[in-house]
Amino acid sequence: MSHFCRHCGALLSHEVIDLGHQPPSNAYLSVEQLLLPEITYPLKVYVCTECWLVQLPAHAAAEDLFTADYAYFSSTSQSWCAHAERFVTAAIAKLGLGPHSQVVELASNDGYLLQYMQQRGIPCLGIEPTHATAIAARVKGIETIERFFGTALAQELIGEGAPVSGGADLVVANNVLAHVPDINDFVAGITRLLKPQGRASIEFPHLLQLLKGNQFDTIYHEHYSYLSLRVVQRIAEQSGLVVVDVEELSTHGGSLRVWMAHQDTAESSATVAEVLAAEVAGGLEKVAAYADFQQRAEAAKYGLLEWLLRAKRQGKRVLGYGAAAKGNTLLNYAGIQADLLEAVADRAVSKQGQFLPGSHIPVISPEQMADLKPDELLVLPWNLIDELRQQLSEYSLVTAIPELKQWS
């Protein structure tokens, strides 16, 4: 079957990495669902050698992945909420936002970010397609529309008497650009939604850091695209936007925060040129940059398996911590099940009592984990290791990406 680039339409022929067939990483299972067949899709990533967008073909529709009972709640992570609050404070100062401004967040989840806009008296609106998280946002008093975003919804929002009549001063899109199958329509929708002098702030994991850090576990079906600044710049230009600034962030193993404006309203900063130069130095638009990615992923997989098998032989009890989507990619790629990893603890009540997709490892509460007295904990959301080292200081922690590491 042939696949075509979701940005430029070129035939996808160059494979970057193959992680086998896997179920959607956020499709947690109930006890009853364990008795039913489980759908899996190919997890094979390609790079378009015409526009250099790294991407996963859309084997599953967005509606099938981001379901009403979607289990990821952003507010579960204290560090992520702190990150959001810092952004709000900085954005208000940067853009001069106030009571007469309008802020729209795309993929607003449970209101983790807009709650801080609301606290500062700034009118805001969330766009969130998953029902469970939208309800959580409304409980916080944040107006939320349960829809997938694109040009059609943008047009509805800016009409006379509509929620964002006249357009938005700020559009925020954190960790959603990679999640949309029609990336051109999504960015074009932002163009339509912004006021003439408005700004868009978009955060996404940086492809350059993904490759450097061997972060193959961040590949899963909900992530259709793996983005560089240059590719995002091209997509923006096609939709009438210009990248005016970029910030390098530590979140998610290394992300970019890209600021966009309507073309001919602002100039690009020197930082944009610096990041683009780093991408050129990293060879992101040459196939050689992707040549050893598969082998490095396999090495990490074997390292994890060897450690788990050794612990098993030594009679140690190893549990996982953090039922993150990236952890499901890793566990399923390595073929790890409950015989090697007895359970995974998570603070999210929405996941407790469920089972991980594919591996069927049970998800338990941190209190249940403590009762089991594990000898070591495998931290699956390795990007939160600093936060978790403080929360779990009494435990011996291990991460598997980019390679096996034990934290003292």
CSV table of C-alpha atoms in Angstrom, one decimal:
chain,number,residue,atom,x,y,z
A,1,MET,CA,0.0,0.0,0.0
A,2,SER,CA,1.3,3.4,-1.0
A,3,HIS,CA,1.4,6.3,1.5
A,4,PHE,CA,1.6,10.0,0.6
A,5,CYS,CA,3.0,13.0,2.6
A,6,ARG,CA,0.3,14.8,4.6
A,7,HIS,CA,1.9,18.2,3.8
A,8,CYS,CA,3.1,18.1,0.2
A,9,GLY,CA,1.5,15.0,-1.2
A,10,ALA,CA,4.7,13.3,-2.4
A,11,LEU,CA,5.0,9.5,-2.3
A,12,LEU,CA,6.5,8.3,1.0
A,13,SER,CA,9.3,5.8,0.2
A,14,HIS,CA,12.0,6.3,2.8
A,15,GLU,CA,11.4,4.4,6.1
A,16,VAL,CA,12.9,5.9,9.3
A,17,ILE,CA,11.9,3.2,11.9
A,18,ASP,CA,9.6,0.3,12.3
A,19,LEU,CA,8.3,-0.4,15.8
A,20,GLY,CA,6.0,-3.3,14.7
A,21,HIS,CA,2.2,-3.5,15.0
A,22,GLN,CA,0.9,-1.8,18.2
A,23,PRO,CA,-2.5,-0.7,19.6
A,24,PRO,CA,-3.2,3.0,20.1
A,25,SER,CA,-1.1,4.0,23.1
A,26,ASN,CA,-3.8,5.7,25.1
A,27,ALA,CA,-6.4,2.9,24.5
A,28,TYR,CA,-6.4,1.6,28.1
A,29,LEU,CA,-8.5,-1.5,28.7
A,30,SER,CA,-11.0,-2.6,31.3
A,31,VAL,CA,-11.2,-6.1,32.7
A,32,GLU,CA,-14.0,-6.9,30.3
A,33,GLN,CA,-12.1,-5.6,27.3
A,34,LEU,CA,-9.2,-8.0,28.0
A,35,LEU,CA,-11.5,-10.8,26.7
A,36,LEU,CA,-12.0,-9.0,23.4
A,37,PRO,CA,-9.8,-8.8,20.3
A,38,GLU,CA,-7.5,-5.8,20.3
A,39,ILE,CA,-6.9,-3.7,17.2
A,40,THR,CA,-3.3,-3.0,16.3
A,41,TYR,CA,-1.8,-0.8,13.5
A,42,PRO,CA,1.6,-0.6,11.9
A,43,LEU,CA,3.9,1.8,13.8
A,44,LYS,CA,6.3,2.5,10.9
A,45,VAL,CA,7.6,6.1,10.4
A,46,TYR,CA,8.6,7.6,7.1
A,47,VAL,CA,10.4,10.8,6.1
A,48,CYS,CA,9.2,12.7,3.0
A,49,THR,CA,12.3,13.5,0.9
A,50,GLU,CA,10.5,16.3,-0.8
A,51,CYS,CA,9.4,18.5,2.2
A,52,TRP,CA,11.2,16.5,4.9
A,53,LEU,CA,8.2,16.0,7.2
A,54,VAL,CA,8.7,12.9,9.3
A,55,GLN,CA,5.4,11.2,9.7
A,56,LEU,CA,3.3,8.2,10.5
A,57,PRO,CA,0.7,7.3,8.0
A,58,ALA,CA,-2.9,7.8,9.3
A,59,HIS,CA,-3.8,4.2,9.9
A,60,ALA,CA,-6.4,5.2,12.4
A,61,ALA,CA,-8.8,8.2,12.3
A,62,ALA,CA,-8.4,10.9,14.9
A,63,GLU,CA,-11.9,10.1,16.1
A,64,ASP,CA,-10.8,6.6,16.9
A,65,LEU,CA,-7.7,7.7,18.8
A,66,PHE,CA,-9.0,10.7,20.7
A,67,THR,CA,-12.2,9.1,22.1
A,68,ALA,CA,-14.7,10.4,24.7
A,69,ASP,CA,-13.0,8.6,27.5
A,70,TYR,CA,-9.4,9.6,26.5
A,71,ALA,CA,-7.3,9.0,29.6
A,72,TYR,CA,-4.7,11.7,29.4
A,73,PHE,CA,-5.3,14.6,31.8
A,74,SER,CA,-2.6,17.3,31.6
A,75,SER,CA,-3.1,18.5,35.2
A,76,THR,CA,-1.8,15.2,36.6
A,77,SER,CA,1.7,16.5,36.1
A,78,GLN,CA,2.6,19.3,38.6
A,79,SER,CA,5.6,20.3,36.5
A,80,TRP,CA,3.5,20.6,33.4
A,81,CYS,CA,1.0,22.9,35.2
A,82,ALA,CA,3.9,25.0,36.4
A,83,HIS,CA,5.2,25.2,32.9
A,84,ALA,CA,1.8,26.4,31.7
A,85,GLU,CA,1.6,29.0,34.4
A,86,ARG,CA,5.0,30.4,33.5
A,87,PHE,CA,3.9,30.6,29.9
A,88,VAL,CA,0.7,32.5,30.8
A,89,THR,CA,2.7,35.0,32.9
A,90,ALA,CA,5.2,35.6,30.1
A,91,ALA,CA,2.6,35.7,27.3
A,92,ILE,CA,0.5,38.4,29.2
A,93,ALA,CA,3.6,40.6,29.5
A,94,LYS,CA,4.8,39.9,25.9
A,95,LEU,CA,1.5,40.6,24.2
A,96,GLY,CA,0.0,43.0,26.7
A,97,LEU,CA,-3.1,40.8,27.2
A,98,GLY,CA,-5.9,42.1,29.4
A,99,PRO,CA,-9.7,42.0,30.0
A,100,HIS,CA,-10.4,43.0,26.5
A,101,SER,CA,-8.2,40.3,24.9
A,102,GLN,CA,-9.3,36.9,23.6
A,103,VAL,CA,-7.3,33.8,24.1
A,104,VAL,CA,-8.1,30.4,22.4
A,105,GLU,CA,-6.3,27.2,23.2
A,106,LEU,CA,-6.5,24.3,20.8
A,107,ALA,CA,-6.5,20.9,22.5
A,108,SER,CA,-7.0,22.6,25.8
A,109,ASN,CA,-7.4,19.2,27.6
A,110,ASP,CA,-8.6,19.7,31.2
A,111,GLY,CA,-8.0,23.4,31.4
A,112,TYR,CA,-4.5,23.0,32.7
A,113,LEU,CA,-3.3,26.2,31.0
A,114,LEU,CA,-6.5,28.3,30.5
A,115,GLN,CA,-7.2,28.2,34.3
A,116,TYR,CA,-4.3,30.6,34.7
A,117,MET,CA,-5.6,33.0,32.0
A,118,GLN,CA,-9.0,32.8,33.7
A,119,GLN,CA,-7.4,33.6,37.1
A,120,ARG,CA,-6.0,36.8,35.6
A,121,GLY,CA,-9.3,37.9,34.2
A,122,ILE,CA,-8.5,37.3,30.5
A,123,PRO,CA,-11.4,35.9,28.4
A,124,CYS,CA,-10.5,32.5,27.1
A,125,LEU,CA,-12.0,29.6,25.2
A,126,GLY,CA,-10.9,26.0,25.0
A,127,ILE,CA,-11.2,23.7,22.0
A,128,GLU,CA,-11.0,20.1,23.1
A,129,PRO,CA,-12.5,17.1,21.3
A,130,THR,CA,-12.3,14.5,24.1
A,131,HIS,CA,-15.4,14.5,26.4
A,132,ALA,CA,-13.8,13.5,29.7
A,133,THR,CA,-11.2,16.2,29.6
A,134,ALA,CA,-13.6,18.8,28.4
A,135,ILE,CA,-15.9,18.1,31.4
A,136,ALA,CA,-12.9,18.6,33.7
A,137,ALA,CA,-12.2,22.0,32.1
A,138,ARG,CA,-15.8,23.1,32.5
A,139,VAL,CA,-15.7,22.1,36.2
A,140,LYS,CA,-13.0,24.8,36.4
A,141,GLY,CA,-15.3,27.3,34.8
A,142,ILE,CA,-13.6,27.3,31.4
A,143,GLU,CA,-15.8,27.5,28.4
A,144,THR,CA,-14.9,24.5,26.2
A,145,ILE,CA,-16.1,23.4,22.7
A,146,GLU,CA,-15.9,19.7,22.0
A,147,ARG,CA,-14.7,19.7,18.4
A,148,PHE,CA,-11.7,18.9,16.3
A,149,PHE,CA,-10.1,22.1,15.1
A,150,GLY,CA,-9.6,23.2,11.5
A,151,THR,CA,-10.6,25.9,9.0
A,152,ALA,CA,-14.3,25.1,9.2
A,153,LEU,CA,-14.5,25.5,13.0
A,154,ALA,CA,-12.3,28.6,12.8
A,155,GLN,CA,-14.7,30.2,10.5
A,156,GLU,CA,-17.6,29.5,12.8
A,157,LEU,CA,-15.8,30.9,15.8
A,158,ILE,CA,-15.0,34.3,14.2
A,159,GLY,CA,-18.5,35.1,12.8
A,160,GLU,CA,-20.6,37.9,14.1
A,161,GLY,CA,-22.0,37.0,17.5
A,162,ALA,CA,-19.8,33.9,17.6
A,163,PRO,CA,-17.5,33.0,20.7
A,164,VAL,CA,-14.4,34.7,19.1
A,165,SER,CA,-16.1,37.4,17.1
A,166,GLY,CA,-13.4,39.4,15.4
A,167,GLY,CA,-10.6,36.9,16.0
A,168,ALA,CA,-8.2,35.9,18.8
A,169,ASP,CA,-5.3,37.9,20.2
A,170,LEU,CA,-3.5,34.7,21.1
A,171,VAL,CA,-4.0,31.1,19.9
A,172,VAL,CA,-2.2,28.5,22.0
A,173,ALA,CA,-1.5,25.0,20.6
A,174,ASN,CA,0.7,23.0,23.0
A,175,ASN,CA,1.6,19.4,21.9
A,176,VAL,CA,-1.2,19.1,19.4
A,177,LEU,CA,0.4,20.0,16.0
A,178,ALA,CA,1.8,16.5,15.9
A,179,HIS,CA,-1.6,15.0,16.7
A,180,VAL,CA,-3.5,16.3,13.6
A,181,PRO,CA,-3.8,14.2,10.5
A,182,ASP,CA,-4.6,17.2,8.3
A,183,ILE,CA,-1.7,19.5,9.4
A,184,ASN,CA,-2.3,22.0,6.5
A,185,ASP,CA,-5.9,22.5,7.4
A,186,PHE,CA,-5.1,22.9,11.1
A,187,VAL,CA,-2.5,25.6,10.5
A,188,ALA,CA,-4.7,27.3,8.0
A,189,GLY,CA,-7.4,27.4,10.7
A,190,ILE,CA,-5.1,29.2,13.0
A,191,THR,CA,-4.5,31.8,10.3
A,192,ARG,CA,-8.2,32.3,10.0
A,193,LEU,CA,-8.7,32.5,13.8
A,194,LEU,CA,-6.0,35.1,14.5
A,195,LYS,CA,-6.7,38.9,14.6
A,196,PRO,CA,-4.5,40.8,12.1
A,197,GLN,CA,-2.0,41.6,14.8
A,198,GLY,CA,-2.6,38.4,16.8
A,199,ARG,CA,0.0,35.8,17.7
A,200,ALA,CA,0.0,32.0,17.8
A,201,SER,CA,2.2,30.0,20.2
A,202,ILE,CA,2.8,26.4,19.3
A,203,GLU,CA,4.8,23.9,21.2
A,204,PHE,CA,6.0,20.5,19.9
A,205,PRO,CA,8.8,18.0,20.6
A,206,HIS,CA,11.7,18.9,18.4
A,207,LEU,CA,12.7,16.3,15.9
A,208,LEU,CA,16.4,17.2,16.3
A,209,GLN,CA,16.2,16.2,20.0
A,210,LEU,CA,14.1,13.1,19.3
A,211,LEU,CA,16.9,11.8,17.1
A,212,LYS,CA,19.7,12.8,19.4
A,213,GLY,CA,18.0,11.4,22.5
A,214,ASN,CA,16.9,8.1,20.9
A,215,GLN,CA,13.4,9.0,21.9
A,216,PHE,CA,11.7,6.4,19.7
A,217,ASP,CA,9.1,5.8,22.4
A,218,THR,CA,7.5,9.1,21.6
A,219,ILE,CA,6.4,7.5,18.4
A,220,TYR,CA,2.8,6.3,18.7
A,221,HIS,CA,-0.4,6.5,16.6
A,222,GLU,CA,-1.7,9.7,18.2
A,223,HIS,CA,1.5,11.4,16.9
A,224,TYR,CA,1.1,11.6,13.2
A,225,SER,CA,4.0,14.1,12.6
A,226,TYR,CA,7.5,14.5,14.1
A,227,LEU,CA,8.5,18.1,13.5
A,228,SER,CA,11.5,20.3,12.8
A,229,LEU,CA,11.3,24.1,12.8
A,230,ARG,CA,12.1,24.3,9.1
A,231,VAL,CA,9.1,22.0,8.3
A,232,VAL,CA,6.8,24.0,10.5
A,233,GLN,CA,8.0,27.2,8.9
A,234,ARG,CA,7.1,25.8,5.5
A,235,ILE,CA,3.7,24.8,6.6
A,236,ALA,CA,3.1,28.2,8.2
A,237,GLU,CA,4.2,30.1,5.1
A,238,GLN,CA,1.8,28.1,2.9
A,239,SER,CA,-1.0,29.2,5.2
A,240,GLY,CA,0.0,32.9,5.3
A,241,LEU,CA,1.9,32.9,8.6
A,242,VAL,CA,5.5,33.7,9.5
A,243,VAL,CA,7.6,32.3,12.3
A,244,VAL,CA,8.7,35.3,14.2
A,245,ASP,CA,10.4,33.7,17.2
A,246,VAL,CA,11.3,30.4,18.7
A,247,GLU,CA,12.2,29.2,22.2
A,248,GLU,CA,14.0,26.0,23.0
A,249,LEU,CA,12.4,24.2,25.9
A,250,SER,CA,13.4,21.2,28.1
A,251,THR,CA,9.8,19.7,28.1
A,252,HIS,CA,9.2,16.3,26.6
A,253,GLY,CA,12.9,15.7,26.1
A,254,GLY,CA,13.4,18.9,24.2
A,255,SER,CA,10.7,21.0,22.6
A,256,LEU,CA,10.3,24.2,20.6
A,257,ARG,CA,7.9,27.0,21.3
A,258,VAL,CA,7.2,28.7,18.0
A,259,TRP,CA,5.6,32.1,17.8
A,260,MET,CA,3.7,32.9,14.6
A,261,ALA,CA,2.1,36.0,13.1
A,262,HIS,CA,0.4,37.0,9.9
A,263,GLN,CA,2.8,37.5,7.1
A,264,ASP,CA,4.1,41.1,6.6
A,265,THR,CA,3.2,42.0,10.2
A,266,ALA,CA,6.5,41.1,11.9
A,267,GLU,CA,10.1,40.0,11.2
A,268,SER,CA,11.8,36.8,12.4
A,269,SER,CA,14.2,37.0,15.3
A,270,ALA,CA,17.8,35.9,15.2
A,271,THR,CA,16.9,32.9,17.3
A,272,VAL,CA,14.9,31.5,14.4
A,273,ALA,CA,18.0,31.5,12.2
A,274,GLU,CA,20.1,29.9,15.0
A,275,VAL,CA,17.7,27.0,15.4
A,276,LEU,CA,17.4,26.5,11.7
A,277,ALA,CA,21.2,26.4,11.5
A,278,ALA,CA,21.3,23.8,14.2
A,279,GLU,CA,18.9,21.7,12.1
A,280,VAL,CA,21.1,22.0,9.0
A,281,ALA,CA,24.1,21.0,11.1
A,282,GLY,CA,22.1,18.0,12.3
A,283,GLY,CA,21.3,17.0,8.7
A,284,LEU,CA,17.6,16.8,9.2
A,285,GLU,CA,17.0,17.2,5.5
A,286,LYS,CA,19.4,14.4,4.5
A,287,VAL,CA,18.5,10.7,4.8
A,288,ALA,CA,21.8,10.0,6.6
A,289,ALA,CA,20.4,11.6,9.7
A,290,TYR,CA,17.9,8.7,10.1
A,291,ALA,CA,20.2,5.8,9.1
A,292,ASP,CA,21.0,4.4,12.6
A,293,PHE,CA,17.7,5.2,14.4
A,294,GLN,CA,16.4,1.6,14.1
A,295,GLN,CA,19.6,0.1,15.5
A,296,ARG,CA,19.7,2.5,18.5
A,297,ALA,CA,16.1,1.7,19.3
A,298,GLU,CA,16.9,-2.0,19.2
A,299,ALA,CA,19.9,-1.5,21.5
A,300,ALA,CA,17.7,0.3,24.1
A,301,LYS,CA,15.1,-2.5,23.8
A,302,TYR,CA,17.7,-5.2,24.5
A,303,GLY,CA,19.2,-3.2,27.3
A,304,LEU,CA,15.8,-3.0,29.1
A,305,LEU,CA,15.0,-6.7,28.5
A,306,GLU,CA,18.4,-7.8,29.9
A,307,TRP,CA,17.9,-5.7,33.0
A,308,LEU,CA,14.4,-7.0,33.6
A,309,LEU,CA,15.5,-10.6,33.1
A,310,ARG,CA,18.4,-10.2,35.4
A,311,ALA,CA,16.1,-8.7,38.1
A,312,LYS,CA,13.7,-11.6,37.6
A,313,ARG,CA,16.5,-14.2,38.1
A,314,GLN,CA,17.6,-12.3,41.2
A,315,GLY,CA,14.1,-12.4,42.7
A,316,LYS,CA,13.7,-8.7,42.7
A,317,ARG,CA,10.2,-7.1,42.4
A,318,VAL,CA,10.2,-4.5,39.6
A,319,LEU,CA,7.2,-2.2,39.0
A,320,GLY,CA,6.7,0.5,36.5
A,321,TYR,CA,5.8,4.1,37.3
A,322,GLY,CA,3.8,6.4,35.0
A,323,ALA,CA,1.3,4.8,32.6
A,324,ALA,CA,2.4,7.2,29.8
A,325,ALA,CA,1.7,6.7,26.1
A,326,LYS,CA,5.5,6.6,25.5
A,327,GLY,CA,5.8,3.8,28.0
A,328,ASN,CA,3.3,1.7,26.1
A,329,THR,CA,5.3,2.2,22.9
A,330,LEU,CA,8.4,1.0,24.7
A,331,LEU,CA,6.8,-2.0,26.4
A,332,ASN,CA,5.0,-3.2,23.3
A,333,TYR,CA,8.1,-2.8,21.1
A,334,ALA,CA,10.1,-4.8,23.6
A,335,GLY,CA,7.3,-7.4,24.1
A,336,ILE,CA,7.2,-6.9,27.9
A,337,GLN,CA,4.2,-8.2,29.8
A,338,ALA,CA,3.2,-8.7,33.4
A,339,ASP,CA,5.6,-11.6,33.9
A,340,LEU,CA,8.5,-9.1,33.8
A,341,LEU,CA,6.8,-5.9,34.9
A,342,GLU,CA,4.1,-6.8,37.5
A,343,ALA,CA,2.2,-3.5,37.4
A,344,VAL,CA,2.5,0.2,36.6
A,345,ALA,CA,1.5,2.8,39.1
A,346,ASP,CA,0.0,6.1,38.0
A,347,ARG,CA,-1.5,9.1,39.9
A,348,ALA,CA,-4.3,9.5,37.3
A,349,VAL,CA,-7.5,8.0,38.7
A,350,SER,CA,-8.7,7.7,35.1
A,351,LYS,CA,-6.1,5.0,34.5
A,352,GLN,CA,-6.1,3.2,37.8
A,353,GLY,CA,-7.9,-0.2,37.6
A,354,GLN,CA,-7.3,-0.3,33.8
A,355,PHE,CA,-4.8,-2.3,31.8
A,356,LEU,CA,-2.1,-1.1,29.5
A,357,PRO,CA,-2.9,-1.6,25.8
A,358,GLY,CA,-1.0,-4.4,24.2
A,359,SER,CA,1.0,-5.6,27.2
A,360,HIS,CA,-2.1,-5.9,29.5
A,361,ILE,CA,-0.1,-4.9,32.5
A,362,PRO,CA,-2.4,-3.6,35.3
A,363,VAL,CA,-2.4,0.0,36.3
A,364,ILE,CA,-2.4,0.6,40.1
A,365,SER,CA,-2.4,3.6,42.4
A,366,PRO,CA,0.8,4.9,44.1
A,367,GLU,CA,-0.7,3.6,47.4
A,368,GLN,CA,-1.0,0.1,46.0
A,369,MET,CA,2.5,0.3,44.7
A,370,ALA,CA,3.8,1.2,48.1
A,371,ASP,CA,2.1,-1.8,49.6
A,372,LEU,CA,3.9,-4.1,47.1
A,373,LYS,CA,7.3,-2.8,48.3
A,374,PRO,CA,9.1,-2.8,44.9
A,375,ASP,CA,12.9,-3.2,44.8
A,376,GLU,CA,13.1,-1.0,41.8
A,377,LEU,CA,10.8,1.3,39.7
A,378,LEU,CA,11.0,1.6,35.9
A,379,VAL,CA,10.0,5.2,35.2
A,380,LEU,CA,8.3,5.2,31.8
A,381,PRO,CA,7.7,9.0,31.5
A,382,TRP,CA,11.5,9.6,31.6
A,383,ASN,CA,10.9,13.3,30.6
A,384,LEU,CA,9.5,13.8,34.2
A,385,ILE,CA,12.5,12.1,35.9
A,386,ASP,CA,13.5,15.3,37.9
A,387,GLU,CA,9.9,15.8,39.2
A,388,LEU,CA,9.6,12.1,40.0
A,389,ARG,CA,13.0,11.8,41.7
A,390,GLN,CA,11.6,14.2,44.3
A,391,GLN,CA,8.2,12.5,44.6
A,392,LEU,CA,9.7,9.0,44.8
A,393,SER,CA,12.9,9.7,46.7
A,394,GLU,CA,12.6,6.5,48.8
A,395,TYR,CA,12.7,4.2,45.7
A,396,SER,CA,15.5,3.1,43.3
A,397,LEU,CA,14.5,4.5,39.9
A,398,VAL,CA,15.5,3.3,36.4
A,399,THR,CA,14.9,4.8,33.0
A,400,ALA,CA,15.4,3.1,29.6
A,401,ILE,CA,15.7,6.0,27.2
A,402,PRO,CA,18.0,6.9,25.6
A,403,GLU,CA,19.7,3.9,27.3
A,404,LEU,CA,19.3,2.1,30.6
A,405,LYS,CA,20.2,4.4,33.5
A,406,GLN,CA,19.9,3.8,37.3
A,407,TRP,CA,19.3,7.0,39.3
A,408,SER,CA,20.8,7.1,42.7
